[in-house]
Coordinates of C-alpha atoms and ligand atoms in Angstrom, one line a residue:
M1 CA 0.3 0.2 0.0
T2 CA 0.9 3.4 -0.3
T3 CA 3.1 5.4 2.5
N4 CA 0.8 8.4 2.6
A5 CA -1.2 6.7 5.6
A6 CA -4.3 8.5 7.4
L7 CA -4.9 5.7 9.3
T8 CA -2.7 2.8 10.4
T9 CA -3.5 -0.2 12.5
E10 CA -0.7 -1.8 14.4
N11 CA -1.5 -5.4 15.2
L12 CA -4.8 -4.8 16.1
A13 CA -6.5 -7.5 17.9
V14 CA -10.3 -7.9 18.7
T15 CA -11.4 -10.9 21.5
Y16 CA -15.2 -11.0 22.3
V17 CA -15.3 -12.6 25.8
G18 CA -18.8 -13.7 26.3
D19 CA -20.3 -16.9 27.1
R20 CA -17.6 -18.3 24.4
E21 CA -14.4 -16.7 23.2
V22 CA -13.9 -15.3 19.7
D23 CA -11.0 -14.2 18.4
A24 CA -12.6 -11.6 15.7
L25 CA -9.7 -9.8 14.8
K26 CA -5.9 -11.7 15.2
G27 CA -3.4 -9.0 15.2
V28 CA -3.9 -6.8 11.7
S29 CA -1.3 -4.5 10.7
L30 CA -2.5 -2.1 7.8
E31 CA -2.0 1.6 6.5
F32 CA -5.6 3.2 5.0
P33 CA -4.0 5.5 2.5
M34 CA -5.0 9.2 2.6
N35 CA -7.9 10.9 0.3
Q36 CA -8.6 7.4 -1.2
L37 CA -11.6 4.9 -0.5
T38 CA -10.6 1.3 1.0
A39 CA -12.7 -1.7 0.4
I40 CA -12.6 -4.4 3.1
I41 CA -13.9 -7.6 2.0
G42 CA -14.2 -11.6 3.1
P43 CA -16.7 -14.1 3.8
S44 CA -19.4 -13.3 6.3
G45 CA -18.2 -13.5 10.0
C46 CA -14.5 -12.8 9.1
G47 CA -14.5 -9.8 11.1
K48 CA -15.2 -7.1 8.8
S49 CA -17.3 -5.0 11.3
T50 CA -15.1 -5.7 14.5
L51 CA -12.3 -4.0 12.4
L52 CA -14.2 -1.0 11.0
K53 CA -15.4 -0.7 14.8
S54 CA -12.3 -0.7 16.2
L55 CA -10.9 2.2 14.2
N56 CA -12.8 4.7 16.0
R57 CA -13.5 2.7 19.3
L58 CA -17.2 1.6 18.4
H59 CA -17.0 -1.6 19.8
E60 CA -16.4 -0.7 23.3
I61 CA -20.3 0.3 23.0
Q62 CA -20.6 -3.2 23.0
P63 CA -20.0 -5.5 26.0
H64 CA -17.1 -8.1 26.3
A65 CA -15.0 -6.7 23.5
E66 CA -11.3 -6.9 24.6
V67 CA -8.6 -5.1 22.3
S68 CA -4.9 -4.9 22.0
G69 CA -2.4 -2.9 19.6
D70 CA -3.5 0.2 18.5
V71 CA -4.7 2.7 15.5
H72 CA -3.3 5.9 14.6
L73 CA -5.1 8.8 13.1
G74 CA -1.4 10.3 11.3
E75 CA 0.5 10.7 14.3
Q76 CA -2.3 10.6 17.1
S77 CA -2.9 7.4 18.9
V78 CA -6.4 6.3 19.1
Y79 CA -6.2 3.8 22.0
N80 CA -3.4 5.5 24.0
T81 CA -4.9 8.8 24.4
D82 CA -6.7 10.9 27.0
D83 CA -8.7 12.3 24.4
P84 CA -12.7 12.0 25.5
V85 CA -13.7 9.1 22.7
P86 CA -16.8 11.1 21.5
E87 CA -13.6 13.7 19.9
I88 CA -12.2 10.5 18.4
R89 CA -15.4 9.5 17.0
K90 CA -15.6 13.1 15.5
Q91 CA -12.7 12.8 13.5
I92 CA -13.1 9.1 12.3
G93 CA -17.0 9.1 11.5
Y94 CA -19.4 6.2 11.4
V95 CA -21.9 5.0 8.8
P96 CA -24.0 2.2 9.8
Q97 CA -25.5 -0.2 7.3
T98 CA -29.1 0.8 8.1
P99 CA -29.9 4.3 7.5
T100 CA -31.8 6.0 10.5
A101 CA -32.8 9.9 10.6
L102 CA -32.8 11.5 13.9
P103 CA -36.3 12.2 15.0
L104 CA -35.8 15.7 14.1
S105 CA -36.4 17.9 10.5
I106 CA -34.0 17.7 7.6
Y107 CA -32.2 21.0 8.7
E108 CA -31.6 19.7 12.4
N109 CA -30.4 16.1 11.2
V110 CA -27.3 17.7 9.0
A111 CA -26.8 20.5 12.1
Y112 CA -26.8 17.5 14.7
G113 CA -23.2 17.3 15.4
V114 CA -22.4 20.6 14.8
K115 CA -24.2 22.0 17.2
I116 CA -23.4 19.3 19.6
H117 CA -19.7 20.5 19.6
G118 CA -20.5 23.7 19.3
E119 CA -18.9 24.5 16.1
Y120 CA -20.7 27.6 14.6
D121 CA -21.1 31.3 15.3
S122 CA -24.4 32.2 13.6
K123 CA -27.2 31.2 12.1
E124 CA -26.2 31.6 9.0
E125 CA -23.1 30.1 9.1
L126 CA -25.4 27.0 10.3
D127 CA -27.2 27.4 7.5
D128 CA -24.3 27.7 4.8
L129 CA -22.9 24.7 6.8
V130 CA -26.2 22.6 6.3
E131 CA -26.3 23.5 2.3
T132 CA -22.8 23.0 2.1
Y133 CA -22.9 19.4 3.3
L134 CA -26.4 18.3 1.5
R135 CA -24.9 19.6 -1.5
K136 CA -21.9 17.1 -1.2
V137 CA -24.0 14.4 -0.5
N138 CA -25.9 15.2 -3.9
L139 CA -29.1 15.9 -1.9
W140 CA -29.5 19.4 -1.8
E141 CA -31.7 20.1 -4.7
E142 CA -33.8 17.4 -3.5
V143 CA -34.6 19.1 -0.5
K144 CA -33.9 22.3 -0.4
D145 CA -37.4 23.3 -0.4
R146 CA -38.4 21.1 2.8
L147 CA -35.6 21.6 5.1
D148 CA -37.9 21.8 8.0
T149 CA -40.1 18.7 7.1
P150 CA -38.7 15.5 9.3
G151 CA -35.9 13.5 7.9
A152 CA -37.9 10.1 8.7
E153 CA -39.9 11.3 5.8
L154 CA -37.6 11.1 3.1
S155 CA -36.9 7.9 0.7
T156 CA -34.5 4.8 2.5
G157 CA -31.9 5.9 -0.1
Q158 CA -32.1 10.1 0.5
I159 CA -31.8 9.2 4.3
Q160 CA -28.4 7.2 4.0
R161 CA -27.3 10.2 2.0
L162 CA -28.6 12.3 4.9
C163 CA -26.6 10.6 7.6
L164 CA -23.8 11.0 5.3
A165 CA -24.0 14.8 5.5
R166 CA -25.0 14.6 9.2
S167 CA -21.4 12.6 9.4
L168 CA -19.7 15.0 7.4
A169 CA -20.7 18.3 8.8
V170 CA -18.5 17.8 11.7
E171 CA -15.9 17.3 9.6
P172 CA -14.0 13.9 10.1
D173 CA -10.7 12.9 8.8
V174 CA -11.7 9.5 7.9
L175 CA -15.0 8.0 7.2
L176 CA -16.2 4.4 8.4
C177 CA -18.8 2.8 6.0
D178 CA -19.8 -0.8 6.8
E179 CA -22.2 -1.8 3.8
V180 CA -23.7 1.4 3.3
T181 CA -25.7 0.6 0.2
S182 CA -26.7 -3.3 1.6
A183 CA -30.1 -2.0 2.9
L184 CA -31.2 -0.2 -0.2
D185 CA -33.1 -0.8 -3.4
P186 CA -31.1 -0.6 -6.7
I187 CA -31.8 3.2 -7.3
S188 CA -31.0 4.0 -3.7
A189 CA -27.9 2.4 -3.6
E190 CA -26.9 3.8 -7.1
S191 CA -27.5 7.3 -6.0
V192 CA -25.3 6.9 -2.7
E193 CA -22.5 5.1 -4.9
E194 CA -22.4 8.2 -6.9
T195 CA -22.1 10.2 -3.5
L196 CA -19.3 8.2 -2.5
E197 CA -17.4 8.7 -5.5
S198 CA -17.1 12.2 -5.5
L199 CA -16.6 12.2 -1.8
K200 CA -13.5 10.2 -2.4
E201 CA -11.1 12.7 -3.5
E202 CA -11.7 14.6 -0.5
Y203 CA -12.3 12.2 2.8
T204 CA -10.1 8.9 3.5
I205 CA -13.5 6.5 3.2
I206 CA -12.7 2.9 4.6
M207 CA -16.0 0.9 3.1
V208 CA -17.2 -2.5 4.1
T209 CA -18.8 -4.4 1.2
H210 CA -20.3 -7.6 0.3
S211 CA -20.3 -6.7 -3.3
M212 CA -17.0 -7.5 -5.4
D213 CA -18.2 -5.5 -8.1
Q214 CA -18.8 -2.6 -5.6
A215 CA -15.5 -2.8 -4.6
K216 CA -14.0 -2.7 -8.2
R217 CA -16.1 0.2 -9.3
L218 CA -15.3 2.5 -5.9
A219 CA -12.1 1.4 -4.2
D220 CA -8.9 2.4 -4.4
E221 CA -7.3 -0.1 -2.6
V222 CA -8.7 -3.7 -1.2
V223 CA -8.3 -5.8 2.0
F224 CA -9.0 -8.8 2.6
L225 CA -9.8 -10.7 5.8
Y226 CA -10.5 -14.3 6.2
L227 CA -11.3 -15.7 9.9
G228 CA -10.1 -12.3 11.4
E229 CA -6.8 -12.2 9.5
L230 CA -5.5 -10.2 6.7
V231 CA -4.6 -12.1 3.7
E232 CA -4.1 -9.7 1.3
A233 CA -4.4 -5.6 1.0
N234 CA -3.2 -4.4 -2.5
D235 CA -4.6 -1.5 -5.0
T236 CA -7.7 -2.7 -6.2
R237 CA -6.3 -3.2 -10.1
S238 CA -3.1 -5.8 -8.5
F239 CA -5.9 -7.2 -6.2
F240 CA -8.5 -8.5 -8.6
E241 CA -5.7 -9.0 -11.8
N242 CA -3.2 -10.5 -9.8
P243 CA -3.9 -11.9 -6.2
Q244 CA -1.2 -12.7 -4.3
H245 CA -2.7 -15.4 -2.3
E246 CA -4.5 -18.5 -3.0
R247 CA -7.6 -17.6 -0.6
T248 CA -7.9 -14.3 -2.5
R249 CA -7.7 -16.2 -5.8
E250 CA -10.1 -18.7 -4.3
F251 CA -12.4 -16.0 -2.8
V252 CA -13.0 -13.7 -6.0
K253 CA -12.9 -16.7 -8.5
G254 CA -16.8 -17.0 -9.4
H255 CA -17.2 -13.5 -9.6
T256 CA -16.7 -11.9 -13.1
A257 CA -13.4 -11.5 -14.7
V258 CA -13.0 -7.5 -14.3
E259 CA -11.5 -5.9 -17.7
Y260 CA -9.0 -3.1 -17.5
T261 CA -9.4 -0.7 -20.2
E262 CA -6.5 0.9 -21.9
S263 CA -7.1 4.4 -19.8
G264 CA -6.9 2.3 -16.3
G265 CA -10.9 2.6 -16.2
V266 CA -12.4 -0.8 -15.4
S267 CA -15.0 -2.6 -16.8
T268 CA -16.8 -5.7 -16.1
T269 CA -19.4 -7.7 -17.7
E270 CA -22.3 -8.0 -14.9
S271 CA -24.3 -5.3 -15.1
A272 CA -23.9 -2.4 -12.3
T273 CA -26.7 -3.4 -10.0
A274 CA -26.2 -7.0 -10.2
D275 CA -24.9 -7.9 -7.0
R276 CA -26.4 -5.0 -4.8
Ligands
ATP1 N1 -20.8 -8.2 20.2 C1 -20.2 -9.7 19.8 N2 -19.9 -10.6 20.7 C2 -19.4 -11.9 20.4 N3 -19.2 -12.2 19.2 C3 -19.2 -11.4 18.2 C4 -19.8 -9.9 18.6 N4 -19.6 -9.2 17.3 C5 -19.0 -10.1 16.3 N5 -18.7 -11.1 16.9 C6 -18.4 -12.3 16.2 O1 -16.8 -11.9 15.5 C7 -16.8 -12.5 14.8 C8 -16.6 -11.6 13.9 O2 -18.0 -10.9 13.7 P1 -18.1 -9.4 12.6 O3 -19.3 -8.9 12.9 O4 -16.7 -8.9 12.6 O5 -17.8 -10.0 11.2 P2 -18.3 -9.7 9.6 O6 -17.3 -10.0 8.4 O7 -18.6 -8.0 9.6 O8 -19.6 -10.2 9.2 P3 -21.1 -10.0 8.2 O9 -20.4 -9.9 6.8 O10 -21.6 -10.9 8.4 O11 -21.3 -8.5 8.4 C9 -18.0 -13.3 14.4 O12 -17.3 -14.8 14.5 C10 -19.0 -13.0 14.9 O13 -19.9 -13.8 15.6
MG2 MG1 -20.2 -7.1 9.2

């Protein structure tokens, strides 16, 4: 992977110590490059969500999770720090699989975190922020005339983009997305994908996906986990064209062969929505 890392993990391990002990993540060391989109893939139960949540200590809200190793955001340690956890989660935002609007207006949904952190000086500044982030997620034109109506009245795809706007409004360095299109119908999924595509130049995005095609379409880098272990991490083209490990070859086998065009673009033989 490239050296310009926004986030690095060092021997990060997570064990759930409930009724039965599960080593969900077994010492993973990774670099997530800045202003790129990294897709985390792997079979169900291999630790993708555990890895994602441990990047901003979100697993701490689940009982019985024990962590060792560390995560660094730039130079700053995520685990060995006196910074309050909400401050870390502001810098490393999280967007869940199932989008949920807060029981507030569209406007207040976007303004929510900004108000909590008190990071605005005037109503005009807040208005500008709300517009800026609704534009960033390609939602402004659809909602600008009804900002005072409840966010929950939007379509699921619009709510997912609203959640993205809410996360972005507090200006995180990194955005964690856990299967953010899997609960959506194909058209909504496509609009959220387009939004991620437009955001990835400006943000470091780490995205868990079950869709190989989505990883091919969106990701700059791909990380493959298997039974809590890192098998392979590489740029998307090398990952799919020239997997280094037998297990990676097995995992991607059966999915449509990806064809890279002369210009470096990508074309697949499956339709864009086939595996959403
Ligand atoms: N809160 C928890 N308590 C106990 N075990 C857990 C907990 N959360 C996850 N696990 C276990 O840890 C392992 C990894 O789970 P995780 O949710 O990270 O997998 P995943 O790759 O995201 O799977 P999926 O693709 O199905 O979402 C699994 O064996 C799971 O059963
Ligand atoms: Mg998961």
